Coordinates of C-alpha atoms in Angstrom, one line a residue:
M1 CA 16.6 -195.8 6.0
K2 CA 17.8 -192.2 5.4
R3 CA 17.0 -190.0 8.3
K4 CA 15.0 -186.9 7.3
F5 CA 15.9 -183.7 8.9
F6 CA 12.9 -181.6 7.8
I7 CA 9.3 -182.5 8.3
V8 CA 7.6 -181.0 5.2
A9 CA 4.1 -182.5 5.1
A10 CA 2.4 -179.3 6.3
T11 CA -1.1 -180.7 6.5
I12 CA -0.1 -183.8 8.3
I13 CA 1.9 -181.8 10.8
S14 CA -0.9 -179.3 11.3
S15 CA -3.2 -182.2 12.2
H16 CA -0.7 -183.4 14.7
L17 CA -0.5 -179.9 16.2
N18 CA -4.3 -179.7 16.5
A19 CA -4.5 -183.1 18.3
Q20 CA -1.5 -182.4 20.6
D21 CA -2.3 -182.4 24.3
S22 CA 0.4 -180.0 25.4
S23 CA -0.2 -180.7 29.1
Q24 CA 0.6 -184.4 28.6
A25 CA 3.2 -184.4 25.8
K26 CA 6.8 -184.9 26.6
Q27 CA 8.1 -181.4 25.8
L28 CA 11.4 -182.4 24.1
D29 CA 9.3 -184.5 21.6
E30 CA 6.8 -181.7 21.0
V31 CA 6.6 -180.4 17.4
V32 CA 6.8 -176.6 17.0
V33 CA 6.9 -174.3 14.0
T34 CA 8.1 -170.9 15.2
A35 CA 11.7 -171.8 16.1
N36 CA 12.9 -172.1 12.5
K37 CA 9.8 -171.6 10.3
F38 CA 9.3 -175.4 9.7
P39 CA 7.9 -178.1 12.0
Q40 CA 10.6 -179.7 14.2
K41 CA 10.9 -181.3 17.6
L42 CA 11.9 -179.1 20.5
S43 CA 14.9 -181.4 21.2
S44 CA 16.5 -180.4 17.8
T45 CA 16.7 -176.7 18.6
G46 CA 18.5 -174.7 21.2
K47 CA 16.0 -171.9 21.2
V48 CA 13.8 -171.2 24.3
L49 CA 10.2 -171.8 23.3
T50 CA 6.9 -172.2 25.2
V51 CA 3.7 -173.6 23.8
I52 CA 0.2 -172.7 25.0
G53 CA -2.0 -175.5 23.4
R54 CA -5.7 -175.6 22.6
D55 CA -6.4 -177.6 25.7
Q56 CA -5.0 -174.9 27.9
L57 CA -6.8 -172.2 25.9
E58 CA -10.1 -174.0 26.5
R59 CA -9.5 -173.8 30.2
T60 CA -9.1 -170.0 29.9
T61 CA -12.0 -169.3 27.6
G62 CA -13.4 -166.7 30.0
R63 CA -10.1 -164.7 29.8
T64 CA -8.4 -162.6 27.2
L65 CA -5.2 -163.4 25.4
A66 CA -3.4 -160.7 27.4
Q67 CA -4.4 -162.4 30.7
V68 CA -3.1 -165.8 29.4
L69 CA 0.2 -164.3 28.2
N70 CA 0.5 -162.5 31.6
E71 CA 0.9 -165.9 33.3
Q72 CA 4.0 -167.0 31.3
A73 CA 7.6 -166.8 32.5
G74 CA 9.4 -163.6 31.5
L75 CA 6.2 -161.9 30.2
I76 CA 4.4 -158.9 31.7
V77 CA 1.3 -157.6 29.9
N78 CA 0.6 -154.2 31.5
G79 CA -3.2 -153.6 31.2
A80 CA -4.2 -157.3 31.3
Q81 CA -6.2 -156.7 34.4
S82 CA -7.5 -153.3 33.4
P83 CA -11.0 -152.7 31.8
L84 CA -11.4 -154.4 28.4
G85 CA -10.1 -152.2 25.5
T86 CA -7.3 -150.5 27.3
N87 CA -3.7 -150.6 26.0
Q88 CA -2.1 -154.1 26.3
T89 CA 1.6 -153.4 26.6
V90 CA 3.7 -156.5 26.2
Y91 CA 7.1 -156.6 28.0
M92 CA 9.2 -159.6 27.3
R93 CA 12.2 -160.1 29.5
G94 CA 12.1 -156.5 30.5
A95 CA 12.4 -155.1 27.0
G96 CA 10.3 -152.2 25.8
S97 CA 7.0 -153.1 24.2
A98 CA 8.2 -152.3 20.7
N99 CA 10.9 -155.0 20.9
T100 CA 8.5 -157.9 20.9
L101 CA 7.1 -159.0 17.5
I102 CA 3.6 -160.4 17.1
L103 CA 3.1 -163.0 14.4
I104 CA -0.2 -164.4 13.0
D105 CA 0.5 -167.9 11.6
G106 CA 4.2 -167.0 11.3
V107 CA 3.6 -163.6 9.5
P108 CA 4.6 -160.3 11.2
V109 CA 1.8 -157.9 12.0
N110 CA 2.0 -154.3 13.3
D111 CA 0.3 -151.0 13.4
A112 CA 2.2 -148.6 11.2
S113 CA 0.3 -145.5 12.4
G114 CA 1.5 -145.9 16.0
I115 CA 4.4 -144.1 17.7
S116 CA 5.9 -147.6 17.8
T117 CA 4.6 -150.2 15.5
E118 CA 3.4 -152.7 18.2
F119 CA 0.2 -154.5 17.4
D120 CA -2.9 -154.3 19.5
I121 CA -3.5 -157.8 20.9
N122 CA -7.0 -156.8 21.9
H123 CA -8.0 -157.9 18.4
F124 CA -7.4 -161.6 19.2
A125 CA -10.1 -163.7 20.7
I126 CA -9.1 -166.9 22.6
D127 CA -11.8 -168.9 20.8
Q128 CA -10.1 -168.2 17.4
I129 CA -6.6 -169.3 18.4
E130 CA -5.4 -172.9 18.0
R131 CA -2.2 -172.4 19.9
V132 CA 0.4 -169.8 20.9
E133 CA 4.2 -170.3 20.6
I134 CA 6.3 -167.9 22.5
L135 CA 9.9 -167.8 21.3
K136 CA 12.3 -165.8 23.5
G137 CA 15.6 -164.1 22.6
A138 CA 16.7 -162.1 19.6
Q139 CA 15.0 -163.6 16.5
S140 CA 15.7 -160.9 13.8
V141 CA 17.5 -163.4 11.6
L142 CA 14.3 -165.2 10.8
Y143 CA 11.7 -162.5 11.6
G144 CA 13.4 -159.2 11.0
S145 CA 12.7 -155.9 12.7
D146 CA 11.2 -155.7 16.2
A147 CA 12.1 -159.3 17.2
V148 CA 14.7 -158.1 19.7
A149 CA 13.3 -159.7 22.9
G150 CA 11.4 -162.4 21.1
V151 CA 8.3 -163.2 19.1
I152 CA 4.8 -164.4 20.0
N153 CA 3.3 -166.5 17.2
I154 CA -0.5 -166.7 17.3
I155 CA -1.6 -169.7 15.3
T156 CA -5.2 -169.4 14.2
R157 CA -7.9 -172.1 14.7
K158 CA -8.4 -174.6 12.0
Q159 CA -10.8 -177.5 11.4
D160 CA -9.9 -180.7 13.4
S161 CA -8.4 -183.0 10.9
T162 CA -9.9 -186.1 12.6
K163 CA -13.5 -184.8 11.9
P164 CA -15.2 -184.3 8.5
F165 CA -17.5 -181.8 10.0
G166 CA -17.5 -179.8 13.3
M167 CA -19.4 -177.2 15.2
N168 CA -18.6 -175.3 18.4
S169 CA -20.3 -172.7 20.5
S170 CA -20.0 -171.1 23.9
I171 CA -21.8 -168.6 26.0
A172 CA -20.5 -167.0 29.2
G173 CA -21.2 -164.1 31.5
G174 CA -19.7 -162.6 34.6
S175 CA -18.6 -159.6 36.6
Y176 CA -18.8 -156.0 35.3
G177 CA -21.8 -157.0 33.1
T178 CA -19.5 -159.0 30.8
F179 CA -21.0 -161.3 28.1
K180 CA -19.2 -163.5 25.7
G181 CA -20.6 -165.6 22.9
T182 CA -18.9 -167.5 20.1
A183 CA -19.9 -169.9 17.4
G184 CA -17.9 -171.8 14.8
I185 CA -18.3 -174.3 12.0
G186 CA -15.9 -176.3 9.9
A187 CA -15.6 -179.2 7.5
K188 CA -12.9 -181.2 5.9
T189 CA -12.8 -183.3 2.6
K190 CA -9.9 -184.9 0.8
V191 CA -9.4 -181.6 -1.2
I192 CA -10.5 -178.7 1.0
S193 CA -11.0 -177.8 4.6
Y194 CA -12.3 -174.7 6.3
H195 CA -13.1 -173.2 9.7
L196 CA -15.2 -170.1 10.4
Q197 CA -15.5 -168.6 13.8
Y198 CA -17.4 -165.6 15.2
T199 CA -16.9 -164.1 18.7
R200 CA -18.9 -161.3 20.5
L201 CA -17.5 -159.8 23.7
Q202 CA -19.0 -156.9 25.6
S203 CA -18.8 -155.5 29.1
D204 CA -20.2 -152.6 31.1
G205 CA -16.7 -152.4 32.5
F206 CA -15.4 -150.2 35.4
S207 CA -13.6 -146.9 35.5
T208 CA -10.2 -147.0 34.0
A209 CA -9.1 -144.1 36.1
Y210 CA -8.8 -144.5 39.9
D211 CA -10.8 -142.1 42.1
E212 CA -8.5 -141.6 45.0
M213 CA -11.1 -139.3 46.7
K214 CA -13.8 -142.0 46.5
N215 CA -16.6 -139.5 45.8
R216 CA -16.2 -138.1 42.3
H217 CA -18.6 -140.7 40.7
F218 CA -16.2 -141.8 37.9
D219 CA -18.2 -143.6 35.1
N220 CA -17.7 -147.1 33.9
D221 CA -15.7 -147.6 30.7
D222 CA -17.7 -150.0 28.5
F223 CA -16.5 -152.3 25.7
K224 CA -18.1 -153.9 22.7
Q225 CA -16.2 -156.2 20.2
N226 CA -16.9 -158.4 17.2
T227 CA -14.4 -160.7 15.7
L228 CA -14.7 -162.9 12.6
G229 CA -12.0 -165.4 11.5
L230 CA -11.8 -167.8 8.5
N231 CA -9.3 -170.5 7.6
M232 CA -9.3 -172.4 4.3
T233 CA -6.9 -175.0 3.0
A234 CA -7.0 -176.6 -0.5
A235 CA -4.9 -179.5 -1.6
V236 CA -4.4 -178.4 -5.2
T237 CA -2.1 -181.4 -6.0
R238 CA -0.5 -184.1 -4.0
N239 CA 2.5 -181.9 -3.2
W240 CA 1.0 -178.4 -3.4
Q241 CA -1.3 -176.7 -0.9
L242 CA -2.9 -173.2 -0.8
R243 CA -4.2 -171.7 2.4
F244 CA -6.2 -168.6 2.9
S245 CA -6.9 -167.0 6.2
G246 CA -8.7 -163.8 7.1
Q247 CA -9.7 -162.0 10.3
Y248 CA -11.7 -158.9 10.8
G249 CA -12.1 -157.4 14.3
E250 CA -13.6 -154.2 15.6
Y251 CA -14.2 -152.9 19.0
K252 CA -15.4 -149.7 20.8
A253 CA -14.5 -148.7 24.3
G254 CA -14.8 -145.9 26.7
I255 CA -11.5 -144.4 28.0
D256 CA -10.4 -141.8 30.5
D257 CA -8.1 -138.8 30.3
G258 CA -5.2 -140.1 32.4
P259 CA -4.2 -141.2 35.9
M260 CA -7.0 -140.4 38.4
A261 CA -8.7 -138.3 35.6
D262 CA -12.1 -139.4 34.5
D263 CA -13.7 -138.6 31.2
K264 CA -17.4 -139.4 30.7
N265 CA -17.5 -139.0 26.9
S266 CA -14.1 -140.0 25.5
R267 CA -14.3 -143.1 23.2
L268 CA -12.1 -145.1 20.9
Q269 CA -13.0 -147.3 18.0
N270 CA -10.4 -149.8 16.6
K271 CA -10.6 -151.9 13.5
N272 CA -8.2 -154.4 12.0
L273 CA -8.4 -156.5 8.8
Q274 CA -5.9 -159.3 8.1
L275 CA -5.8 -161.2 4.8
T276 CA -3.2 -163.9 4.2
L277 CA -2.5 -166.2 1.3
A278 CA 0.0 -169.0 1.7
S279 CA 1.4 -171.6 -0.7
V280 CA 3.4 -174.7 0.4
T281 CA 5.0 -176.9 -2.2
Q282 CA 6.7 -180.1 -1.1
F283 CA 9.5 -181.9 -2.9
S284 CA 11.7 -184.8 -2.1
T285 CA 14.4 -182.9 -0.1
G286 CA 12.4 -180.0 1.4
S287 CA 9.6 -177.5 0.8
F288 CA 9.0 -174.1 -0.8
H289 CA 6.8 -171.5 0.9
L290 CA 5.1 -168.3 -0.3
N291 CA 3.3 -165.9 2.1
F292 CA 1.4 -162.7 1.3
N293 CA -0.3 -160.6 4.0
L294 CA -2.3 -157.4 3.9
N295 CA -2.9 -155.7 7.3
N296 CA -5.1 -152.7 7.6
T297 CA -5.7 -150.9 10.9
E298 CA -7.8 -147.9 11.8
R299 CA -8.0 -146.2 15.2
K300 CA -10.5 -143.4 15.9
L301 CA -10.5 -141.3 19.0
D302 CA -13.4 -138.9 19.8
D303 CA -13.5 -136.8 23.0
E304 CA -16.3 -134.3 23.0
K305 CA -16.6 -131.4 25.4
N306 CA -18.3 -132.4 28.6
V307 CA -21.7 -131.0 29.3
P308 CA -22.0 -129.4 31.8
A309 CA -18.5 -128.1 31.1
D310 CA -15.6 -129.5 33.2
P311 CA -13.0 -126.9 34.0
N312 CA -10.3 -129.6 34.0
D313 CA -11.3 -130.9 30.6
D314 CA -9.4 -129.5 27.5
D315 CA -11.6 -131.2 25.0
P316 CA -12.9 -131.5 22.3
T317 CA -10.2 -133.5 20.6
H318 CA -10.3 -136.0 17.7
G319 CA -7.9 -138.3 16.0
L320 CA -8.0 -140.8 13.1
Y321 CA -5.1 -143.1 12.6
K322 CA -5.0 -145.4 9.5
S323 CA -2.2 -147.7 8.4
N324 CA -1.7 -150.2 5.6
S325 CA 1.0 -152.8 5.8
L326 CA 2.0 -155.3 3.0
F327 CA 4.2 -158.3 3.7
G328 CA 5.5 -160.8 1.1
E329 CA 7.9 -163.7 1.8
A330 CA 9.4 -166.6 -0.1
F331 CA 11.6 -169.2 1.6
A332 CA 12.7 -172.8 1.1
N333 CA 14.2 -175.5 3.4
F334 CA 16.4 -178.2 2.1
T335 CA 17.8 -181.5 3.5
L336 CA 21.4 -181.5 2.5
G337 CA 22.3 -184.8 4.2
N338 CA 21.5 -187.1 7.1
H339 CA 22.5 -184.4 9.6
T340 CA 22.5 -181.1 7.7
G341 CA 19.8 -178.7 6.4
L342 CA 19.5 -175.2 5.0
L343 CA 16.8 -172.5 5.1
V344 CA 17.0 -169.6 2.7
G345 CA 14.5 -166.8 2.2
T346 CA 13.7 -163.2 1.3
D347 CA 10.9 -160.9 2.4
F348 CA 9.4 -157.5 1.6
R349 CA 7.6 -155.1 4.0
G350 CA 5.9 -151.9 2.9
Q351 CA 4.1 -149.5 5.3
R352 CA 2.0 -146.4 4.9
A353 CA 0.0 -144.4 7.4
D354 CA -2.4 -141.4 7.5
I355 CA -2.9 -139.5 10.7
A356 CA -5.5 -136.7 11.1
T357 CA -6.0 -135.1 14.5
T358 CA -7.3 -131.9 16.0
Y359 CA -3.7 -130.6 16.0
G360 CA -2.8 -131.4 12.4
N361 CA -2.6 -133.9 9.6
L362 CA 0.2 -136.3 8.4
G363 CA -0.3 -137.9 5.0
S364 CA 0.9 -141.1 3.4
D365 CA 3.3 -139.2 1.2
S366 CA 5.6 -138.7 4.1
L367 CA 4.5 -141.6 6.3
K368 CA 5.8 -144.5 4.2
S369 CA 8.7 -146.9 4.1
T370 CA 9.9 -150.2 2.7
Q371 CA 12.2 -153.0 3.9
V372 CA 13.7 -155.7 1.7
S373 CA 15.6 -158.6 3.4
G374 CA 17.5 -161.8 2.6
Y375 CA 18.3 -164.4 5.2
A376 CA 19.7 -167.9 5.5
S377 CA 20.2 -170.5 8.3
F378 CA 22.4 -173.6 8.3
F379 CA 21.5 -176.5 10.6
L380 CA 23.3 -179.5 12.1
T381 CA 21.3 -182.1 13.9
G382 CA 21.6 -185.6 15.5
L383 CA 25.4 -185.6 15.8
G384 CA 25.4 -187.7 19.0
G385 CA 22.9 -185.4 20.6
F386 CA 24.6 -182.2 19.3
N387 CA 22.5 -179.7 17.3
A388 CA 23.4 -176.2 16.0
E389 CA 21.9 -173.4 14.0
L390 CA 23.9 -170.6 12.3
G391 CA 22.1 -167.8 10.5
A392 CA 22.3 -164.3 9.2
R393 CA 20.0 -161.6 7.7
L394 CA 20.7 -158.4 5.7
T395 CA 17.9 -155.8 5.6
H396 CA 17.8 -152.7 3.5
H397 CA 15.4 -149.9 4.8
S398 CA 14.3 -147.1 2.4
V399 CA 15.1 -144.4 5.0
F400 CA 18.0 -145.5 7.3
G401 CA 19.9 -147.9 5.1
S402 CA 21.1 -151.4 6.0
A403 CA 21.0 -153.6 9.1
F404 CA 22.8 -156.9 9.5
T405 CA 21.9 -159.5 12.1
Y406 CA 23.2 -163.0 12.9
S407 CA 22.6 -165.8 15.4
F408 CA 24.3 -169.0 16.6
N409 CA 22.3 -171.6 18.6
P410 CA 24.1 -174.8 19.8
S411 CA 22.4 -177.4 22.0
Y412 CA 23.2 -180.8 23.3
V413 CA 20.7 -183.5 24.3
I414 CA 21.7 -186.2 26.8
N415 CA 19.6 -189.4 26.8
N416 CA 16.6 -187.4 25.6
Q417 CA 16.3 -186.1 29.2
V418 CA 18.7 -183.2 29.5
K419 CA 19.1 -180.4 27.0
L420 CA 21.9 -177.9 27.4
F421 CA 21.5 -174.8 25.2
A422 CA 23.2 -171.5 24.4
N423 CA 22.2 -168.7 22.1
L424 CA 24.2 -165.8 20.7
A425 CA 22.1 -163.4 18.6
S426 CA 21.9 -159.9 17.4
G427 CA 18.6 -158.0 16.6
F428 CA 17.3 -154.7 15.4
R429 CA 14.2 -152.5 15.5
A430 CA 13.6 -150.0 12.7
P431 CA 12.3 -146.6 13.6
S432 CA 8.6 -146.2 13.1
L433 CA 7.1 -143.9 10.5
Y434 CA 6.0 -141.6 13.3
N435 CA 9.6 -141.6 14.7
L436 CA 10.9 -140.7 11.2
A437 CA 8.4 -138.3 9.7
S438 CA 5.9 -136.9 12.2
E439 CA 6.2 -133.3 13.5
Y440 CA 8.6 -134.7 16.0
G441 CA 10.3 -136.9 13.4
N442 CA 14.0 -137.3 12.7
P443 CA 14.9 -138.8 9.3
D444 CA 18.5 -139.3 10.5
L445 CA 17.5 -141.9 13.1
K446 CA 19.4 -145.1 13.3
P447 CA 17.8 -148.4 14.1
E448 CA 18.1 -149.8 17.6
T449 CA 20.5 -152.7 17.5
S450 CA 21.0 -155.4 20.1
M451 CA 23.3 -158.2 21.2
S452 CA 21.8 -161.0 23.3
Y453 CA 23.3 -164.0 25.1
E454 CA 21.4 -166.7 26.8
G455 CA 22.0 -170.2 28.1
G456 CA 20.6 -172.9 30.3
L457 CA 19.4 -176.4 30.7
Q458 CA 16.2 -178.4 30.6
Y459 CA 15.6 -181.6 32.4
I460 CA 12.7 -184.2 31.9
N461 CA 12.8 -187.4 33.9
T462 CA 12.1 -190.8 32.2
K463 CA 8.5 -191.0 33.6
N464 CA 7.7 -187.5 32.4
T465 CA 6.6 -186.5 35.9
L466 CA 9.1 -183.6 36.2
N467 CA 10.1 -181.0 33.7
L468 CA 12.5 -178.2 34.6
R469 CA 14.0 -175.4 32.5
L470 CA 16.5 -172.8 33.8
T471 CA 17.5 -169.9 31.4
Y472 CA 19.8 -167.0 31.9
F473 CA 19.7 -164.0 29.5
N474 CA 21.8 -160.9 28.9
R475 CA 20.8 -158.2 26.4
S476 CA 22.4 -154.9 25.4
I477 CA 20.6 -152.4 23.0
K478 CA 22.4 -149.5 21.4
D479 CA 21.0 -146.4 19.8
V480 CA 17.9 -146.6 21.8
I481 CA 15.2 -144.3 20.3
I482 CA 14.1 -141.7 22.8
F483 CA 12.0 -138.5 22.8
K484 CA 14.2 -135.5 23.5
S485 CA 12.8 -132.2 24.8
L486 CA 13.6 -129.0 23.0
F487 CA 13.3 -125.3 24.0
V488 CA 12.0 -124.3 20.6
A489 CA 9.1 -125.5 18.5
P490 CA 8.0 -128.3 18.1
Y491 CA 9.6 -128.6 21.6
G492 CA 10.7 -132.2 21.1
Q493 CA 12.3 -134.6 18.6
Y494 CA 13.1 -138.3 18.4
A495 CA 16.8 -139.1 18.8
N496 CA 19.2 -142.0 19.3
S497 CA 20.9 -141.8 22.7
D498 CA 21.0 -144.2 25.5
K499 CA 22.3 -147.7 25.8
Q500 CA 20.0 -150.2 27.5
K501 CA 21.3 -153.3 29.3
D502 CA 19.0 -156.0 30.8
Q503 CA 19.7 -159.3 32.3
G504 CA 17.8 -162.0 34.3
F505 CA 16.8 -165.6 34.6
E506 CA 13.7 -167.7 34.4
L507 CA 12.9 -171.0 36.2
E508 CA 10.0 -173.0 34.8
A509 CA 8.7 -176.3 36.2
T510 CA 6.0 -178.8 35.5
L511 CA 5.4 -181.6 38.1
R512 CA 3.0 -184.5 37.8
P513 CA 3.3 -186.3 41.2
A514 CA 0.3 -188.6 40.4
G515 CA -2.1 -189.2 37.5
K516 CA -4.7 -186.7 38.8
W517 CA -2.3 -183.9 39.7
N518 CA -0.6 -181.4 37.4
I519 CA 1.5 -178.5 38.8
T520 CA 3.1 -175.8 36.7
A521 CA 5.1 -172.9 38.1
N522 CA 7.5 -170.2 37.0
Y523 CA 9.7 -167.6 38.5
S524 CA 11.3 -164.7 36.6
F525 CA 14.0 -162.2 37.7
T526 CA 14.6 -159.2 35.5
D527 CA 17.0 -156.3 36.0
G528 CA 17.8 -153.4 33.7
R529 CA 19.8 -150.2 33.5
V530 CA 19.9 -147.4 31.0
H531 CA 23.4 -146.0 30.5
T532 CA 23.9 -142.3 29.5
I533 CA 26.9 -140.1 29.1
S534 CA 26.6 -137.0 31.3
A535 CA 27.1 -133.8 29.2
A536 CA 28.5 -132.0 32.3
T537 CA 31.0 -134.6 33.5
A538 CA 31.4 -136.9 30.4
K539 CA 31.0 -139.8 32.8
D540 CA 28.8 -142.9 32.2
T541 CA 25.8 -143.0 34.4
S542 CA 23.2 -145.7 34.8
F543 CA 19.9 -146.1 36.6
Y544 CA 17.1 -148.7 36.8
N545 CA 14.4 -147.8 34.3
L546 CA 12.2 -150.9 33.8
Y547 CA 9.0 -148.9 34.8
R548 CA 5.9 -151.1 35.4
R549 CA 8.1 -154.2 35.1
P550 CA 8.8 -156.1 38.4
K551 CA 12.2 -157.5 39.2
N552 CA 10.6 -160.6 40.6
A553 CA 7.4 -162.4 39.4
V554 CA 5.9 -165.8 40.3
N555 CA 3.1 -167.8 38.7
A556 CA 1.8 -171.2 39.8
I557 CA -1.2 -173.4 38.9
V558 CA -2.2 -176.6 40.7
G559 CA -4.6 -178.7 38.6
Y560 CA -6.5 -181.7 40.0
Q561 CA -8.7 -184.1 38.0
A562 CA -11.1 -184.6 40.9
A563 CA -13.2 -187.0 38.8
K564 CA -13.3 -188.3 35.3
K565 CA -15.6 -185.4 34.3
L566 CA -14.5 -182.8 36.8
F567 CA -11.3 -180.7 36.6
T568 CA -10.3 -178.1 39.2
S569 CA -7.3 -175.8 39.6
I570 CA -6.0 -173.1 41.9
G571 CA -3.7 -170.3 40.5
L572 CA -1.4 -167.9 42.3
K573 CA 0.3 -164.8 40.8
W574 CA 2.7 -162.6 42.8
I575 CA 4.2 -159.4 41.4
D576 CA 7.1 -157.5 43.1
K577 CA 7.0 -153.8 43.7
R578 CA 7.6 -151.6 40.6
D579 CA 8.3 -148.0 39.8
D580 CA 6.1 -146.0 37.4
L581 CA 6.3 -142.6 35.8
F582 CA 3.3 -140.3 35.4
Y583 CA 2.7 -136.7 34.3
N584 CA 1.5 -134.5 37.2
S585 CA -0.6 -131.8 35.6
A586 CA -0.6 -129.8 38.8
S587 CA 3.2 -129.4 38.9
F588 CA 3.7 -129.8 35.1
S589 CA 6.4 -132.4 35.7
T590 CA 7.0 -136.1 35.3
E591 CA 7.1 -137.9 38.7
S592 CA 8.1 -141.4 39.8
K593 CA 5.8 -143.5 42.0
T594 CA 6.5 -146.9 43.6
L595 CA 3.7 -149.4 43.1
A596 CA 3.3 -151.9 45.9
S597 CA 3.7 -155.7 45.4
Y598 CA 0.5 -157.7 45.2
Y599 CA -0.8 -161.2 44.6
N600 CA -3.9 -162.7 42.9
L601 CA -5.5 -166.0 43.9
D602 CA -7.6 -167.6 41.2
A603 CA -9.8 -170.8 41.0
Y604 CA -11.2 -172.7 38.0
A605 CA -13.5 -175.7 37.6
S606 CA -14.9 -177.4 34.6
Y607 CA -17.4 -180.3 34.3
Q608 CA -17.8 -182.4 31.2
A609 CA -21.5 -183.0 31.4
T610 CA -21.7 -185.0 28.1
A611 CA -19.3 -185.8 25.3
F612 CA -20.2 -182.5 23.7
L613 CA -21.1 -180.2 26.6
K614 CA -18.8 -178.6 29.2
L615 CA -19.6 -176.3 32.0
F616 CA -17.0 -174.0 33.5
A617 CA -16.4 -171.3 36.1
D618 CA -13.4 -169.1 36.4
L619 CA -12.9 -167.0 39.6
R620 CA -10.2 -164.4 39.6
N621 CA -8.6 -162.4 42.5
I622 CA -10.9 -164.2 44.9
T623 CA -9.3 -162.4 47.9
N624 CA -10.4 -159.1 46.4
Q625 CA -7.0 -157.5 46.4
Q626 CA -6.7 -153.8 45.4
Y627 CA -3.6 -153.2 43.3
F628 CA -2.2 -151.0 40.5
D629 CA -0.3 -152.1 37.4
S630 CA -0.1 -148.5 36.4
Y631 CA -0.2 -145.5 38.7
G632 CA -3.7 -143.9 38.9
Y633 CA -5.4 -146.7 36.9
N634 CA -7.7 -149.4 38.3
S635 CA -7.2 -153.1 38.1
R636 CA -9.8 -155.8 38.5
R637 CA -11.0 -156.7 42.0
F638 CA -12.8 -160.0 42.6
N639 CA -14.3 -161.1 39.3
F640 CA -15.6 -164.2 37.6
M641 CA -16.8 -165.7 34.3
A642 CA -19.0 -168.8 34.0
G643 CA -20.6 -170.5 31.1
V644 CA -21.0 -173.5 28.8
L645 CA -18.9 -174.8 25.8
V646 CA -20.4 -177.1 23.1
N647 CA -18.2 -179.0 20.7
F648 CA -19.4 -181.4 18.0

């Protein structure tokens, strides 16, 4: 029987993904979609991909997406332990936050009104996510701009294909006056399925700014959020499916002025609307896909004058940041033979932004750009365990011109236990609209371009009780976009300057010494240097500049099925010392501070009271460590969430 290279039955595969128990599945046999835009086994790709499944997400229902991502190898989410609503800055393998691309169901999302276009992951609720696939390394061939360090694909929750009707709900509360409630409903027939989910999250919070004097009575920064998500799939014909998904989220939060600087009336309000329409047509040798996405964001900042007046407060200030992003994509995959396949596609990206602040306005006439790309990848698979992927993308940007990227990913699987892999790939990041056309803009900016190398091995024993993966990476980025000070108005401008070089390795392990035990652990080492040419000596200089990013990081979770209905776990996170930069308003200068290393010890327990009812308790930082992920800003001391989950 002819061996098929591509798995194209999208609905069948999605049901497999929903039922997959990622903690028990043999990883090389696990089916993923992010590596090459179609479902495939991990054993057939040389790319480095980590899956966070629905079972794992249910064990972290009291946490945020940022907290869950912050426990993965090679990922640091600065702000994950800060009050809800603060900036969640994603650093993958030491790269700047703008170099990690966020996807929703495989579609790129961003905020075109930002200084960089990074998307606010505060908008995602754990309860509305089916699984998360983290793909590391340069992925610009398949996903375009910003996929320099990797991509994080957030796959939204759908109706369980094994149930014609389903309902779920949860309610939880905990430290800092935090409350979380969610409710969902879904159904499935032969023709149509849908899932609707609503989540409410609120907290009294704690002060974002740290009061080093302990006596200035900094106020708590509260948070209120509503999120609504809908997924619908219709089988129009036997071989044609349409899928619609939409998500609306809005939150309000109190914020502070800066490091150790309280503000009792500064607030932000963020809104995001995502609408996606997807079409999948299957044919005998492959499938054809169409994706359309509309992404609207709105950020509003209001900081009124303090009453009574605060001599250190320069308010009032206001800002309204709106953006509109349109994405369209068409791609097809083909089986060319028993061991070969081809993926070809094209996409369009349009961005507009409007910015109105106390200091001036920037309209969409200047803050707009388009990107048009074509890409292709050729695949070899199953050649005595050898697999390879070779791809390229050409992008035309309406402002800076063209960018070309390519990738080559060979791998070799031995006895379905050992996988050797290597990746050579280039990437790029387009300048943001703010970089190009704001009062500090520079229309002559070039895109950041990168070259990445990585290689390693993965081992899984025959009993699936030991899973190890070791990966080394090396990345160089040219034409890094920086803010350059000037002595005349506007006293600064964006420019291309430095070269950034980063390298490191990651060790990940899963150990199941007995049926009731499950141990996962990872260790990451990251080192980076920025290289500049001295204007005075014309010599190349370099210095470590991965601020807020540790060289060494460790995560470990020991899970124990204490009884048939009782699951418990202990987690440990250790972060090495880091350097941070902050602006000292007293000296009017930027200063460097070293942040001490720290650890968090966590505990979790869940009890399956009935087939439909689960109780849980999640205790974090149980030794009450005081630590700082950013200089002058608080992080969570001992805190907990506890509640009940109901699934029908």
